[in-house]
Amino acid sequence: MTRDAALRRQAHDWALKLRTGRPTTEDVAAFKRWRDGSPAHAQAWSQAVKDWKTVGETAQVFRAVHPASAATPVRRGRRMFLGAGLSAAGALAVVGAIHPPLGLWPSLQEWGADYRTRTGEQRTVRLGRQLDLALNTQTSVDVSEADGIARIALISGEAAISAKDARCEVVAGAGRLTLADADIEIRCLSHARVRVVCLRGHAELHHGEHSVPLRAGEQTVFNRDRASAPAAAAGGQSAWRQGRVVFDGMPLSEAVDEINRYRPGRVVLADSSLAGRRFTASFNINALDEAIDVLHEVYGVPVRRMGELVLLG
Protein backbone atom coordinates (compact mmCIF):
# COMPACT_ATOMS: atom_id res chain seq x y z
CA MET A 1 0.00 0.00 0.00
CA THR A 2 1.41 3.42 -0.95
CA ARG A 3 1.78 6.18 1.63
CA ASP A 4 -1.07 8.18 0.08
CA ALA A 5 -3.34 5.13 0.14
CA ALA A 6 -2.41 4.46 3.76
CA LEU A 7 -3.24 8.05 4.71
CA ARG A 8 -6.58 7.84 2.92
CA ARG A 9 -7.41 4.68 4.83
CA GLN A 10 -6.38 6.28 8.12
CA ALA A 11 -8.50 9.34 7.34
CA HIS A 12 -11.56 7.19 6.69
CA ASP A 13 -10.87 5.23 9.88
CA TRP A 14 -10.86 8.50 11.83
CA ALA A 15 -14.04 9.63 10.09
CA LEU A 16 -15.74 6.37 10.97
CA LYS A 17 -14.62 6.56 14.61
CA LEU A 18 -15.53 10.22 15.13
CA ARG A 19 -18.88 10.09 13.36
CA THR A 20 -20.28 6.68 14.21
CA GLY A 21 -18.80 5.91 17.61
CA ARG A 22 -18.46 7.66 20.99
CA PRO A 23 -15.21 9.63 20.68
CA THR A 24 -13.55 10.63 23.95
CA THR A 25 -11.48 13.74 24.62
CA GLU A 26 -8.38 11.60 24.17
CA ASP A 27 -9.69 10.38 20.80
CA VAL A 28 -10.19 13.95 19.59
CA ALA A 29 -6.72 14.96 20.75
CA ALA A 30 -5.18 11.95 19.00
CA PHE A 31 -7.08 12.78 15.85
CA LYS A 32 -5.81 16.37 15.86
CA ARG A 33 -2.23 15.15 16.28
CA TRP A 34 -2.71 12.80 13.33
CA ARG A 35 -4.35 15.44 11.11
CA ASP A 36 -1.65 18.03 11.88
CA GLY A 37 1.15 15.56 11.25
CA SER A 38 1.84 16.85 7.74
CA PRO A 39 0.15 18.60 4.79
CA ALA A 40 -0.49 15.15 3.31
CA HIS A 41 -2.39 14.15 6.45
CA ALA A 42 -4.50 17.30 6.25
CA GLN A 43 -5.22 16.72 2.56
CA ALA A 44 -6.26 13.11 3.20
CA TRP A 45 -8.64 14.30 5.91
CA SER A 46 -10.11 16.98 3.65
CA GLN A 47 -10.86 14.35 1.00
CA ALA A 48 -12.37 12.02 3.62
CA VAL A 49 -14.71 14.81 4.73
CA LYS A 50 -15.89 15.26 1.13
CA ASP A 51 -16.36 11.51 0.69
CA TRP A 52 -18.34 11.17 3.91
CA LYS A 53 -20.46 14.20 3.09
CA THR A 54 -21.60 12.30 0.00
CA VAL A 55 -22.22 9.20 2.11
CA GLY A 56 -24.20 11.25 4.62
CA GLU A 57 -26.44 12.64 1.90
CA THR A 58 -26.92 9.14 0.54
CA ALA A 59 -27.77 7.72 3.97
CA GLN A 60 -30.24 10.52 4.61
CA VAL A 61 -32.07 9.93 1.34
CA PHE A 62 -31.97 6.17 1.89
CA ARG A 63 -33.65 6.56 5.28
CA ALA A 64 -36.34 8.75 3.73
CA VAL A 65 -37.05 6.15 1.03
CA HIS A 66 -36.75 3.10 3.32
CA PRO A 67 -38.35 4.11 6.65
CA ALA A 68 -38.46 0.47 7.80
CA SER A 69 -34.68 0.30 7.63
CA ALA A 70 -34.35 3.72 9.25
CA ALA A 71 -36.54 2.61 12.16
CA THR A 72 -33.95 0.06 13.24
CA PRO A 73 -32.04 1.60 16.19
CA VAL A 74 -28.61 2.46 14.81
CA ARG A 75 -26.93 5.16 16.86
CA ARG A 76 -24.32 5.91 14.22
CA GLY A 77 -26.97 7.15 11.79
CA ARG A 78 -27.56 10.11 14.14
CA ARG A 79 -23.97 10.99 14.95
CA MET A 80 -22.46 14.29 13.88
CA PHE A 81 -23.04 15.27 10.26
CA LEU A 82 -24.29 11.96 8.86
CA GLY A 83 -27.83 12.88 9.90
CA ALA A 84 -29.11 16.19 8.59
CA GLY A 85 -32.73 16.02 9.82
CA LEU A 86 -36.13 15.18 8.41
CA SER A 87 -36.68 18.64 6.97
CA ALA A 88 -33.89 18.04 4.47
CA ALA A 89 -35.47 14.72 3.52
CA GLY A 90 -38.74 16.53 2.88
CA ALA A 91 -37.05 19.04 0.60
CA LEU A 92 -35.29 16.24 -1.24
CA ALA A 93 -38.63 14.53 -1.81
CA VAL A 94 -39.93 17.56 -3.72
CA VAL A 95 -36.87 18.03 -5.91
CA GLY A 96 -36.29 14.29 -6.24
CA ALA A 97 -39.71 13.64 -7.73
CA ILE A 98 -38.30 14.78 -11.06
CA HIS A 99 -34.58 14.03 -10.64
CA PRO A 100 -34.15 11.31 -7.99
CA PRO A 101 -30.73 11.69 -6.31
CA LEU A 102 -28.42 8.74 -6.97
CA GLY A 103 -31.32 6.88 -8.60
CA LEU A 104 -32.73 5.83 -5.24
CA TRP A 105 -36.33 5.86 -6.51
CA PRO A 106 -38.12 6.11 -9.87
CA SER A 107 -38.89 9.52 -11.37
CA LEU A 108 -42.50 10.61 -11.88
CA GLN A 109 -42.25 9.60 -15.53
CA GLU A 110 -41.04 6.13 -14.56
CA TRP A 111 -43.76 5.73 -11.92
CA GLY A 112 -46.39 6.41 -14.58
CA ALA A 113 -44.97 3.98 -17.13
CA ASP A 114 -47.18 1.24 -18.60
CA TYR A 115 -44.62 -1.39 -17.61
CA ARG A 116 -41.90 -1.00 -14.98
CA THR A 117 -39.48 -3.37 -13.24
CA ARG A 118 -38.03 -2.83 -9.81
CA THR A 119 -34.44 -3.28 -8.64
CA GLY A 120 -33.38 -6.85 -9.42
CA GLU A 121 -36.63 -7.68 -11.23
CA GLN A 122 -36.92 -8.93 -14.81
CA ARG A 123 -40.14 -9.33 -16.74
CA THR A 124 -41.41 -10.62 -20.09
CA VAL A 125 -44.48 -9.05 -21.72
CA ARG A 126 -46.34 -10.37 -24.76
CA LEU A 127 -47.77 -7.34 -26.53
CA GLY A 128 -49.42 -9.37 -29.25
CA ARG A 129 -49.11 -12.59 -31.18
CA GLN A 130 -46.09 -11.21 -33.01
CA LEU A 131 -44.44 -8.86 -30.52
CA ASP A 132 -42.56 -9.78 -27.32
CA LEU A 133 -40.87 -7.45 -24.86
CA ALA A 134 -38.30 -8.45 -22.21
CA LEU A 135 -37.46 -5.91 -19.52
CA ASN A 136 -34.29 -5.94 -17.46
CA THR A 137 -34.04 -4.50 -13.95
CA GLN A 138 -35.04 -0.87 -13.29
CA THR A 139 -36.67 -0.50 -16.70
CA SER A 140 -39.70 1.61 -17.62
CA VAL A 141 -41.57 1.61 -20.94
CA ASP A 142 -44.74 3.07 -22.40
CA VAL A 143 -46.65 1.18 -25.09
CA SER A 144 -49.12 2.58 -27.61
CA GLU A 145 -50.39 1.93 -31.14
CA ALA A 146 -51.04 4.14 -34.15
CA ASP A 147 -52.21 3.05 -37.60
CA GLY A 148 -51.75 -0.57 -36.61
CA ILE A 149 -48.08 -0.07 -35.69
CA ALA A 150 -46.95 -0.74 -32.12
CA ARG A 151 -44.92 2.04 -30.52
CA ILE A 152 -42.63 1.29 -27.57
CA ALA A 153 -41.07 4.20 -25.68
CA LEU A 154 -38.12 3.20 -23.52
CA ILE A 155 -38.09 5.76 -20.72
CA SER A 156 -35.08 4.25 -19.00
CA GLY A 157 -33.40 0.90 -18.55
CA GLU A 158 -32.73 -2.04 -20.83
CA ALA A 159 -35.05 -4.08 -23.02
CA ALA A 160 -35.11 -6.76 -25.70
CA ILE A 161 -37.77 -6.51 -28.40
CA SER A 162 -38.75 -9.32 -30.76
CA ALA A 163 -41.05 -8.47 -33.67
CA LYS A 164 -42.06 -11.46 -35.79
CA ASP A 165 -43.51 -10.45 -39.15
CA ALA A 166 -44.72 -7.23 -37.54
CA ARG A 167 -43.77 -3.58 -37.83
CA CYS A 168 -42.72 -1.81 -34.68
CA GLU A 169 -41.41 1.61 -33.67
CA VAL A 170 -39.11 2.11 -30.69
CA VAL A 171 -38.32 5.51 -29.19
CA ALA A 172 -35.42 6.11 -26.80
CA GLY A 173 -33.48 9.24 -25.98
CA ALA A 174 -33.00 11.33 -29.12
CA GLY A 175 -33.64 8.48 -31.56
CA ARG A 176 -36.45 6.51 -33.15
CA LEU A 177 -36.06 2.97 -34.48
CA THR A 178 -38.23 1.17 -37.00
CA LEU A 179 -38.12 -2.58 -37.42
CA ALA A 180 -40.10 -5.33 -39.09
CA ASP A 181 -39.43 -9.01 -38.42
CA ALA A 182 -36.37 -8.28 -36.29
CA ASP A 183 -34.94 -8.70 -32.80
CA ILE A 184 -33.11 -5.88 -31.04
CA GLU A 185 -31.67 -5.05 -27.63
CA ILE A 186 -31.64 -1.47 -26.43
CA ARG A 187 -30.05 0.15 -23.38
CA CYS A 188 -30.89 3.68 -22.23
CA LEU A 189 -29.70 4.37 -18.70
CA SER A 190 -29.81 8.10 -19.37
CA HIS A 191 -30.96 10.28 -22.24
CA ALA A 192 -27.33 11.15 -22.87
CA ARG A 193 -26.38 7.75 -24.34
CA VAL A 194 -28.35 4.93 -25.96
CA ARG A 195 -26.98 1.65 -27.34
CA VAL A 196 -28.89 -0.50 -29.83
CA VAL A 197 -27.92 -3.98 -31.05
CA CYS A 198 -29.67 -5.76 -33.91
CA LEU A 199 -29.72 -9.51 -33.27
CA ARG A 200 -31.92 -10.66 -36.15
CA GLY A 201 -33.36 -9.13 -39.29
CA HIS A 202 -32.76 -5.44 -39.81
CA ALA A 203 -33.69 -2.15 -38.14
CA GLU A 204 -33.20 1.52 -38.92
CA LEU A 205 -32.34 4.34 -36.53
CA HIS A 206 -33.73 7.79 -37.32
CA HIS A 207 -31.67 10.44 -35.59
CA GLY A 208 -32.33 14.05 -36.52
CA GLU A 209 -32.01 14.28 -40.28
CA HIS A 210 -29.90 11.14 -40.51
CA SER A 211 -30.67 7.42 -40.69
CA VAL A 212 -28.49 4.51 -39.59
CA PRO A 213 -29.41 1.09 -41.02
CA LEU A 214 -28.61 -1.91 -38.82
CA ARG A 215 -28.30 -5.52 -39.90
CA ALA A 216 -28.04 -8.59 -37.70
CA GLY A 217 -24.83 -8.49 -35.69
CA GLU A 218 -24.46 -4.70 -35.84
CA GLN A 219 -24.84 -1.99 -33.23
CA THR A 220 -24.96 1.79 -32.94
CA VAL A 221 -24.56 4.21 -30.05
CA PHE A 222 -26.17 7.64 -30.05
CA ASN A 223 -26.78 10.68 -27.88
CA ARG A 224 -28.48 14.02 -28.46
CA ASP A 225 -25.81 15.22 -30.87
CA ARG A 226 -24.75 12.28 -33.00
CA ALA A 227 -25.14 8.60 -33.84
CA SER A 228 -22.26 6.27 -34.59
CA ALA A 229 -21.95 4.35 -37.84
CA PRO A 230 -22.94 0.66 -37.71
CA ALA A 231 -20.26 -1.47 -36.06
CA ALA A 232 -19.88 -5.15 -35.26
CA ALA A 233 -21.48 -6.18 -31.96
CA ALA A 234 -20.43 -8.95 -29.61
CA GLY A 235 -22.23 -12.12 -30.61
CA GLY A 236 -25.39 -13.42 -29.00
CA GLN A 237 -27.81 -12.12 -26.41
CA SER A 238 -26.70 -9.88 -23.57
CA ALA A 239 -25.66 -11.54 -20.32
CA TRP A 240 -28.67 -10.19 -18.40
CA ARG A 241 -30.98 -12.33 -20.52
CA GLN A 242 -29.07 -15.36 -19.26
CA GLY A 243 -29.40 -14.21 -15.64
CA ARG A 244 -25.82 -12.97 -15.39
CA VAL A 245 -24.04 -9.69 -14.74
CA VAL A 246 -20.63 -9.53 -16.42
CA PHE A 247 -17.90 -7.03 -15.55
CA ASP A 248 -15.25 -7.19 -18.27
CA GLY A 249 -12.51 -4.78 -17.24
CA MET A 250 -15.16 -2.26 -16.17
CA PRO A 251 -14.03 0.80 -14.16
CA LEU A 252 -15.07 0.37 -10.55
CA SER A 253 -17.20 3.53 -10.63
CA GLU A 254 -19.29 2.02 -13.43
CA ALA A 255 -19.33 -1.41 -11.79
CA VAL A 256 -20.83 0.12 -8.63
CA ASP A 257 -23.58 1.72 -10.71
CA GLU A 258 -24.29 -1.65 -12.31
CA ILE A 259 -24.39 -3.44 -8.95
CA ASN A 260 -26.90 -0.88 -7.69
CA ARG A 261 -29.20 -1.64 -10.62
CA TYR A 262 -29.60 -5.24 -9.47
CA ARG A 263 -28.96 -5.24 -5.72
CA PRO A 264 -31.41 -3.84 -3.14
CA GLY A 265 -29.86 -1.24 -0.83
CA ARG A 266 -27.05 1.04 -1.91
CA VAL A 267 -23.33 0.65 -2.60
CA VAL A 268 -21.28 3.86 -2.44
CA LEU A 269 -17.71 4.29 -3.69
CA ALA A 270 -16.38 6.34 -0.77
CA ASP A 271 -12.78 6.50 -2.04
CA SER A 272 -12.72 8.34 -5.37
CA SER A 273 -9.16 7.14 -6.04
CA LEU A 274 -10.60 3.66 -6.69
CA ALA A 275 -12.96 4.84 -9.44
CA GLY A 276 -10.65 3.91 -12.31
CA ARG A 277 -9.66 0.45 -11.08
CA ARG A 278 -10.73 -2.28 -13.51
CA PHE A 279 -13.05 -5.01 -12.34
CA THR A 280 -13.45 -8.36 -14.12
CA ALA A 281 -15.90 -10.97 -12.85
CA SER A 282 -19.29 -12.58 -13.52
CA PHE A 283 -22.19 -13.14 -11.11
CA ASN A 284 -25.77 -14.34 -11.00
CA ILE A 285 -28.09 -11.33 -10.99
CA ASN A 286 -29.55 -12.49 -7.67
CA ALA A 287 -26.17 -12.81 -5.96
CA LEU A 288 -24.55 -9.39 -6.24
CA ASP A 289 -23.40 -9.51 -2.61
CA GLU A 290 -20.80 -11.92 -3.97
CA ALA A 291 -19.43 -9.05 -6.07
CA ILE A 292 -18.84 -7.02 -2.91
CA ASP A 293 -17.10 -10.01 -1.30
CA VAL A 294 -14.84 -10.44 -4.36
CA LEU A 295 -13.96 -6.74 -4.39
CA HIS A 296 -12.86 -7.05 -0.78
CA GLU A 297 -11.19 -10.47 -0.77
CA VAL A 298 -9.61 -10.51 -4.25
CA TYR A 299 -9.18 -6.84 -5.14
CA GLY A 300 -8.38 -5.62 -1.64
CA VAL A 301 -11.08 -2.94 -1.59
CA PRO A 302 -12.06 -1.99 1.99
CA VAL A 303 -15.75 -2.73 2.65
CA ARG A 304 -17.84 -1.25 5.45
CA ARG A 305 -21.50 -2.04 6.00
CA MET A 306 -24.04 0.30 7.56
CA GLY A 307 -27.25 -1.73 7.39
CA GLU A 308 -28.20 -1.86 3.71
CA LEU A 309 -25.67 0.86 2.88
CA VAL A 310 -22.26 -0.49 1.80
CA LEU A 311 -19.18 1.75 1.61
CA LEU A 312 -16.26 0.82 -0.63
CA GLY A 313 -12.91 2.37 0.22
PDB file of N, CA and C in Angstrom, residues 102-104 117-122 136-139 157 189 245 254-267 285-286 288:
ATOM      1  N   LEU A 102     -29.095  10.035  -6.987  1.00  0.00           N
ATOM      2  CA  LEU A 102     -28.419   8.738  -6.975  1.00  0.00           C
ATOM      3  C   LEU A 102     -29.307   7.593  -7.439  1.00  0.00           C
ATOM      4  N   GLY A 103     -30.431   7.919  -8.093  1.00  0.00           N
ATOM      5  CA  GLY A 103     -31.316   6.878  -8.605  1.00  0.00           C
ATOM      6  C   GLY A 103     -31.970   6.040  -7.535  1.00  0.00           C
ATOM      7  N   LEU A 104     -32.201   6.614  -6.343  1.00  0.00           N
ATOM      8  CA  LEU A 104     -32.734   5.826  -5.236  1.00  0.00           C
ATOM      9  C   LEU A 104     -34.204   5.483  -5.395  1.00  0.00           C
ATOM     10  N   THR A 117     -40.084  -2.350 -14.104  1.00  0.00           N
ATOM     11  CA  THR A 117     -39.479  -3.366 -13.245  1.00  0.00           C
ATOM     12  C   THR A 117     -38.713  -2.692 -12.113  1.00  0.00           C
ATOM     13  N   ARG A 118     -38.713  -3.345 -10.973  1.00  0.00           N
ATOM     14  CA  ARG A 118     -38.026  -2.826  -9.806  1.00  0.00           C
ATOM     15  C   ARG A 118     -36.569  -3.295  -9.800  1.00  0.00           C
ATOM     16  N   THR A 119     -35.828  -2.870  -8.797  1.00  0.00           N
ATOM     17  CA  THR A 119     -34.436  -3.284  -8.645  1.00  0.00           C
ATOM     18  C   THR A 119     -34.352  -4.803  -8.542  1.00  0.00           C
ATOM     19  N   GLY A 120     -33.563  -5.405  -9.420  1.00  0.00           N
ATOM     20  CA  GLY A 120     -33.377  -6.852  -9.419  1.00  0.00           C
ATOM     21  C   GLY A 120     -34.456  -7.640 -10.125  1.00  0.00           C
ATOM     22  N   GLU A 121     -35.511  -6.983 -10.583  1.00  0.00           N
ATOM     23  CA  GLU A 121     -36.631  -7.682 -11.229  1.00  0.00           C
ATOM     24  C   GLU A 121     -36.458  -7.709 -12.749  1.00  0.00           C
ATOM     25  N   GLN A 122     -36.850  -8.808 -13.358  1.00  0.00           N
ATOM     26  CA  GLN A 122     -36.918  -8.935 -14.813  1.00  0.00           C
ATOM     27  C   GLN A 122     -38.316  -9.412 -15.190  1.00  0.00           C
ATOM     28  N   ASN A 136     -35.288  -5.686 -18.485  1.00  0.00           N
ATOM     29  CA  ASN A 136     -34.291  -5.939 -17.460  1.00  0.00           C
ATOM     30  C   ASN A 136     -34.641  -5.122 -16.212  1.00  0.00           C
ATOM     31  N   THR A 137     -33.815  -5.206 -15.201  1.00  0.00           N
ATOM     32  CA  THR A 137     -34.038  -4.504 -13.949  1.00  0.00           C
ATOM     33  C   THR A 137     -34.128  -2.990 -14.145  1.00  0.00           C
ATOM     34  N   GLN A 138     -34.883  -2.320 -13.293  1.00  0.00           N
ATOM     35  CA  GLN A 138     -35.036  -0.866 -13.293  1.00  0.00           C
ATOM     36  C   GLN A 138     -35.323  -0.322 -14.694  1.00  0.00           C
ATOM     37  N   THR A 139     -36.310  -0.902 -15.337  1.00  0.00           N
ATOM     38  CA  THR A 139     -36.668  -0.501 -16.702  1.00  0.00           C
ATOM     39  C   THR A 139     -38.118  -0.027 -16.742  1.00  0.00           C
ATOM     40  N   GLY A 157     -33.670   2.308 -18.802  1.00  0.00           N
ATOM     41  CA  GLY A 157     -33.399   0.899 -18.545  1.00  0.00           C
ATOM     42  C   GLY A 157     -32.901   0.151 -19.757  1.00  0.00           C
ATOM     43  N   LEU A 189     -29.754   4.083 -20.129  1.00  0.00           N
ATOM     44  CA  LEU A 189     -29.702   4.366 -18.698  1.00  0.00           C
ATOM     45  C   LEU A 189     -29.786   5.854 -18.424  1.00  0.00           C
ATOM     46  N   VAL A 245     -24.610 -11.024 -14.645  1.00  0.00           N
ATOM     47  CA  VAL A 245     -24.036  -9.685 -14.743  1.00  0.00           C
ATOM     48  C   VAL A 245     -22.541  -9.871 -14.960  1.00  0.00           C
ATOM     49  N   GLU A 254     -18.192   2.525 -12.618  1.00  0.00           N
ATOM     50  CA  GLU A 254     -19.295   2.019 -13.431  1.00  0.00           C
ATOM     51  C   GLU A 254     -19.817   0.696 -12.876  1.00  0.00           C
ATOM     52  N   ALA A 255     -18.907  -0.124 -12.357  1.00  0.00           N
ATOM     53  CA  ALA A 255     -19.325  -1.410 -11.786  1.00  0.00           C
ATOM     54  C   ALA A 255     -20.251  -1.197 -10.586  1.00  0.00           C
ATOM     55  N   VAL A 256     -19.967  -0.185  -9.779  1.00  0.00           N
ATOM     56  CA  VAL A 256     -20.827   0.120  -8.631  1.00  0.00           C
ATOM     57  C   VAL A 256     -22.219   0.520  -9.106  1.00  0.00           C
ATOM     58  N   ASP A 257     -22.277   1.342 -10.156  1.00  0.00           N
ATOM     59  CA  ASP A 257     -23.583   1.719 -10.714  1.00  0.00           C
ATOM     60  C   ASP A 257     -24.355   0.487 -11.172  1.00  0.00           C
ATOM     61  N   GLU A 258     -23.646  -0.440 -11.802  1.00  0.00           N
ATOM     62  CA  GLU A 258     -24.294  -1.648 -12.312  1.00  0.00           C
ATOM     63  C   GLU A 258     -24.774  -2.537 -11.161  1.00  0.00           C
ATOM     64  N   ILE A 259     -23.973  -2.666 -10.119  1.00  0.00           N
ATOM     65  CA  ILE A 259     -24.392  -3.443  -8.947  1.00  0.00           C
ATOM     66  C   ILE A 259     -25.666  -2.857  -8.353  1.00  0.00           C
ATOM     67  N   ASN A 260     -25.727  -1.536  -8.283  1.00  0.00           N
ATOM     68  CA  ASN A 260     -26.900  -0.882  -7.694  1.00  0.00           C
ATOM     69  C   ASN A 260     -28.163  -1.060  -8.525  1.00  0.00           C
ATOM     70  N   ARG A 261     -28.022  -1.386  -9.793  1.00  0.00           N
ATOM     71  CA  ARG A 261     -29.200  -1.641 -10.618  1.00  0.00           C
ATOM     72  C   ARG A 261     -29.875  -2.956 -10.221  1.00  0.00           C
ATOM     73  N   TYR A 262     -29.080  -3.905  -9.753  1.00  0.00           N
ATOM     74  CA  TYR A 262     -29.600  -5.242  -9.467  1.00  0.00           C
ATOM     75  C   TYR A 262     -29.781  -5.531  -7.979  1.00  0.00           C
ATOM     76  N   ARG A 263     -29.005  -4.888  -7.148  1.00  0.00           N
ATOM     77  CA  ARG A 263     -28.961  -5.242  -5.719  1.00  0.00           C
ATOM     78  C   ARG A 263     -29.758  -4.254  -4.872  1.00  0.00           C
ATOM     79  N   PRO A 264     -30.690  -4.731  -4.055  1.00  0.00           N
ATOM     80  CA  PRO A 264     -31.408  -3.836  -3.139  1.00  0.00           C
ATOM     81  C   PRO A 264     -30.431  -3.177  -2.165  1.00  0.00           C
ATOM     82  N   GLY A 265     -30.767  -1.988  -1.682  1.00  0.00           N
ATOM     83  CA  GLY A 265     -29.863  -1.241  -0.827  1.00  0.00           C
ATOM     84  C   GLY A 265     -29.051  -0.277  -1.662  1.00  0.00           C
ATOM     85  N   ARG A 266     -27.882   0.092  -1.175  1.00  0.00           N
ATOM     86  CA  ARG A 266     -27.049   1.036  -1.912  1.00  0.00           C
ATOM     87  C   ARG A 266     -25.588   0.772  -1.639  1.00  0.00           C
ATOM     88  N   VAL A 267     -24.782   0.751  -2.705  1.00  0.00           N
ATOM     89  CA  VAL A 267     -23.333   0.648  -2.604  1.00  0.00           C
ATOM     90  C   VAL A 267     -22.755   1.998  -3.010  1.00  0.00           C
ATOM     91  N   ILE A 285     -27.473 -12.618 -11.293  1.00  0.00           N
ATOM     92  CA  ILE A 285     -28.087 -11.327 -10.992  1.00  0.00           C
ATOM     93  C   ILE A 285     -28.701 -11.281  -9.596  1.00  0.00           C
ATOM     94  N   ASN A 286     -28.964 -12.443  -9.006  1.00  0.00           N
ATOM     95  CA  ASN A 286     -29.547 -12.489  -7.669  1.00  0.00           C
ATOM     96  C   ASN A 286     -28.501 -12.662  -6.572  1.00  0.00           C
ATOM     97  N   LEU A 288     -25.516 -10.475  -6.097  1.00  0.00           N
ATOM     98  CA  LEU A 288     -24.546  -9.388  -6.245  1.00  0.00           C
ATOM     99  C   LEU A 288     -23.786  -9.087  -4.959  1.00  0.00           C
TER     100      LEU A 288
END
